[in-house]
Amino acid sequence: MPRIKLIIAYDGSGFEGYQIQPKGRTVQGELEQALSVIHKGEAVRVHASGRTDAGVHASGQVVHFDTPLGIPDGRWAMALNTRLPGAIRVLSAETVPDSFHARFSATGKTYRYIWHLSDVISPFRRYFTTPSLGVKPDVSRMEEGARHLVGTHDFTSFCSAKTDVEDKVRTVESIRFERHGEELHMVISGSGFLYNMVRIIAGTLWMCGKGELDPGDLPGILAAKDRSRAGKTAQAQGLYLENVRYGQ
Amino acid sequence: MPRIKLIIAYDGSGFEGYQIQPKGRTVQGELEQALSVIHKGEAVRVHASGRTDAGVHASGQVVHFDTPLGIPDGRWAMALNTRLPGAIRVLSAETVPDSFHARFSATGKTYRYIWHLSDVISPFRRYFTTPSLGVKPDVSRMEEGARHLVGTHDFTSFCSAKTDVEDKVRTVESIRFERHGEELHMVISGSGFLYNMVRIIAGTLWMCGKGELDPGDLPGILAAKDRSRAGKTAQAQGLYLENVRYGQ
């Protein structure tokens, strides 16, 4: 059966996260419902590169599903978008080999974290950015902190204490900061990320920017392998899954 | 009684417009409710520079009200923002002379109209921009059309046929286009605007950009004083009241 890879974007603010669950509106639930309509009521399972939490957005999430329908690649986006809520958009579709798996074939991801630096929370960006609440961060301190995190490290201190994977060694390939008008963006790429890792990195670097944490403390925080040593988990609404990489 | 001038921003997407009405959520209704709480249940009437339609946003609407309370200017924004929904934010407050009136003292306004030029409607900007639905407009044609509208003209062709004001002569001081990433912004300033005038100008210049209308036809459309000769009224969600000018 042909396998279809989709690149999708979603506004996570109205969802209980990506992953389907017994109660509450989810991105996966909406996708599977739209696919079920196209498949005349047949259930279609969708596999994503990974879940995203409630309120977290995606500008380039990747999912796949198998289908017996011979819909050409160029028609899938329109077929799904007419059946999906405006909060979820299919950006592109492509037939891929059976060996492709949205999660297991992924070789890297890029996330974007956005703070809004105005004194008053923007009504237009309140679900799409994290307010700085008057803080004007020193971005050079955030960049200095980020340099200690880039590379291959055990990120135990930077993942939720609930994380149950054994191996917490991950490679962060790059962290860069961009200023867009009143917004500060952090763009982070890596081979893979642990649960809440991007939000804890964002929260910790924010503390460096605010002057509450010395960037030079980050090697010690990594070495401690203790979640309580890093900063607070930054709010969900500032986070975007931007890109999933496959192959080299 | 002291008169307070507020500059406010609002996300118009959840409101039935600015102006209070018997049914439905309005910006004025929310403001007056918050002020009533601060005034221990007393009704407080709020006067705006003008109404905005359902779905239209404001980044710099101006309103005023009279109050017996001696709250310092610097405290009003916080006092109101803690009682207002996140869709409405007070940006600043200032005590003004009794002679100031948000509507009658206004000497000019600036509006911004935003189109989103991506092929697929952005889930993040769907309530905040008008989708181009695949159209890649020729902005030089829009600018050429705009040049014919700048100046003092009878704008009968560019206002809702329902408009009941007698004098439809207005001065458009400037219209400029800006590209911000995937967005095209039109910024228009003038001494005053008729009902739906900015949206009809936006819709008409968009037709020039699409090649459906010759920019050179605009002088004839103005001269005809006939609403049916101009283009469609552009969608509400792309429009922002950006600034209200007082004095010179």
XYZ file of C-alpha atoms in Angstrom, chain A residues 4-242:
239
model
C 2.303 9.174 2.053
C 4.517 11.665 3.901
C 2.886 14.961 4.814
C 4.477 18.186 6.028
C 1.919 19.959 8.196
C 1.610 23.190 10.162
C -0.684 23.754 13.109
C -1.724 26.348 15.627
C -1.463 24.285 18.810
C -3.419 26.711 20.979
C -6.793 25.009 20.581
C -5.516 21.435 21.030
C -4.701 19.117 23.896
C -1.435 18.425 22.090
C -0.585 16.448 18.980
C -1.227 12.906 20.196
C -4.701 11.383 20.109
C -6.243 10.688 23.497
C -9.614 9.556 24.829
C -10.828 13.087 25.587
C -10.093 16.466 24.038
C -9.294 17.796 20.611
C -5.916 16.728 19.232
C -4.053 17.314 15.971
C -3.730 13.583 15.334
C -7.431 13.124 16.027
C -8.372 15.795 13.482
C -5.990 14.346 10.868
C -7.294 10.811 11.332
C -10.889 12.020 11.169
C -10.267 13.879 7.892
C -8.472 10.833 6.454
C -11.298 8.578 7.579
C -13.787 10.718 5.627
C -11.587 10.467 2.513
C -11.366 6.680 3.067
C -15.188 6.299 3.279
C -15.163 5.662 6.997
C -12.118 3.375 7.153
C -9.802 4.150 10.068
C -6.386 5.464 8.993
C -3.560 5.593 11.503
C -1.195 8.570 11.275
C 2.393 8.412 12.560
C 4.219 11.641 13.449
C 7.910 12.473 13.890
C 7.030 12.947 17.553
C 4.309 14.385 19.722
C 4.030 18.043 20.667
C 2.472 19.222 23.947
C -0.734 21.204 24.405
C -0.273 24.741 23.103
C 2.913 23.923 21.161
C 2.803 24.797 17.459
C 4.325 23.256 14.355
C 5.356 24.977 11.157
C 6.903 21.805 9.732
C 5.739 18.664 11.539
C 6.070 15.453 9.482
C 3.584 12.569 9.545
C 2.987 9.494 7.410
C 0.129 7.108 6.707
C -0.600 4.219 4.373
C -3.450 4.390 1.899
C -4.998 2.158 -0.760
C -6.273 5.254 -2.604
C -4.488 6.320 -5.766
C -4.691 10.060 -5.056
C -1.760 11.838 -6.773
C 0.749 13.555 -4.449
C -0.313 16.969 -5.743
C -3.921 16.441 -4.664
C -3.510 15.323 -1.055
C -2.995 18.782 0.446
C -6.190 20.165 -1.082
C -8.176 16.989 -0.280
C -7.167 17.172 3.387
C -7.235 20.959 3.832
C -10.864 21.166 2.730
C -11.715 18.686 5.515
C -9.439 19.995 8.273
C -10.038 22.936 10.626
C -8.108 26.107 9.708
C -5.809 25.488 12.678
C -4.178 22.592 10.763
C -2.829 22.921 7.232
C -1.165 20.311 5.033
C 1.725 22.091 3.303
C 2.866 19.242 1.054
C 2.442 15.525 0.364
C 4.813 13.012 -1.165
C 4.728 9.265 -1.805
C 7.625 7.646 0.062
C 9.068 4.100 0.199
C 7.628 1.660 2.771
C 10.940 1.917 4.600
C 10.181 5.554 5.518
C 8.851 6.168 9.010
C 8.079 9.717 10.182
C 9.523 8.975 13.609
C 12.162 6.291 13.160
C 13.660 7.662 9.937
C 14.115 11.164 11.371
C 17.758 12.169 11.718
C 17.305 15.626 13.173
C 14.871 18.352 14.134
C 14.769 22.121 14.309
C 12.631 23.995 16.823
C 11.980 27.725 17.138
C 11.162 29.429 20.424
C 9.670 32.932 20.327
C 9.527 35.560 23.056
C 7.587 38.801 22.595
C 9.524 41.672 24.144
C 6.824 44.364 24.350
C 5.847 45.671 27.787
C 2.199 44.760 27.200
C 1.288 41.313 25.855
C 0.367 41.663 22.173
C -3.292 40.695 21.589
C -2.293 39.403 18.150
C 0.574 37.215 19.339
C -0.722 36.099 22.736
C -1.160 32.466 21.671
C 1.963 32.444 19.471
C 4.729 33.878 21.632
C 5.839 33.914 25.266
C 5.591 37.369 26.827
C 8.752 38.789 28.373
C 6.684 40.716 30.957
C 8.895 43.770 30.808
C 12.224 41.907 30.772
C 14.760 43.159 28.210
C 17.146 40.199 28.027
C 20.858 40.521 27.319
C 20.996 38.323 24.219
C 24.799 38.129 24.306
C 24.506 36.310 27.653
C 21.939 33.933 26.138
C 24.333 33.257 23.249
C 27.182 32.653 25.690
C 25.042 30.138 27.596
C 23.976 28.473 24.353
C 27.617 27.840 23.346
C 27.992 25.555 26.387
C 24.990 23.462 25.310
C 25.957 22.961 21.661
C 27.648 19.598 21.144
C 27.078 16.079 22.391
C 26.122 15.974 26.066
C 24.069 14.037 28.578
C 20.989 16.304 28.813
C 19.501 14.757 31.982
C 19.444 18.213 33.593
C 17.508 19.543 30.590
C 14.642 17.097 30.318
C 11.508 16.472 32.311
C 12.198 14.303 35.360
C 9.392 12.082 34.005
C 11.485 11.157 30.927
C 11.829 7.373 30.892
C 14.332 6.859 28.072
C 17.612 5.362 29.248
C 20.079 7.183 27.078
C 19.923 10.934 27.613
C 22.904 11.776 25.444
C 21.892 14.010 22.560
C 23.684 16.249 20.090
C 22.645 19.879 19.810
C 24.036 21.031 16.486
C 23.309 24.734 16.735
C 21.463 27.393 18.716
C 21.091 30.832 17.210
C 19.149 33.925 18.210
C 17.335 36.235 15.795
C 15.588 39.514 16.455
C 12.399 40.072 14.434
C 10.856 43.424 15.354
C 9.624 43.064 18.924
C 10.266 39.316 18.955
C 13.306 37.338 20.005
C 13.615 33.946 18.312
C 15.823 31.041 19.400
C 16.393 28.469 16.656
C 17.788 25.159 17.848
C 18.765 22.133 15.760
C 19.839 18.730 16.918
C 19.888 15.010 16.291
C 17.022 14.507 18.692
C 15.438 16.076 21.735
C 14.284 14.673 25.075
C 10.892 15.436 26.608
C 10.613 19.210 27.345
C 14.300 19.660 26.404
C 13.794 22.667 24.120
C 11.525 24.407 26.616
C 13.958 23.816 29.489
C 16.874 25.084 27.378
C 14.779 28.137 26.448
C 13.835 28.753 30.082
C 17.439 28.363 31.250
C 18.922 30.634 28.573
C 16.190 33.171 29.372
C 17.428 33.192 32.977
C 20.933 33.883 31.625
C 19.490 36.762 29.573
C 17.712 38.174 32.625
C 20.882 37.975 34.709
C 19.465 35.365 37.094
C 21.959 32.736 35.987
C 25.606 33.002 34.980
C 26.189 31.516 31.489
C 29.416 30.040 32.887
C 27.324 27.847 35.201
C 25.941 25.802 32.332
C 28.785 23.227 32.127
C 28.236 22.497 35.821
C 24.469 22.187 35.338
C 25.010 19.701 32.494
C 27.510 17.713 34.582
C 25.120 17.543 37.569
C 22.582 15.452 35.587
C 19.890 16.900 37.830
C 16.739 18.530 36.416
C 16.404 20.827 39.419
C 19.677 22.575 38.543
C 18.453 23.957 35.194
C 15.907 26.763 34.700
C 12.139 26.693 34.511
C 10.368 25.030 31.584
C 9.462 27.888 29.220
C 5.785 28.218 28.282
C 4.339 26.002 25.545
C 2.883 28.755 23.361
C 6.307 30.106 22.332
C 7.465 26.770 20.861
C 7.300 25.666 17.222
C 8.459 22.394 15.661
C 9.915 23.924 12.507
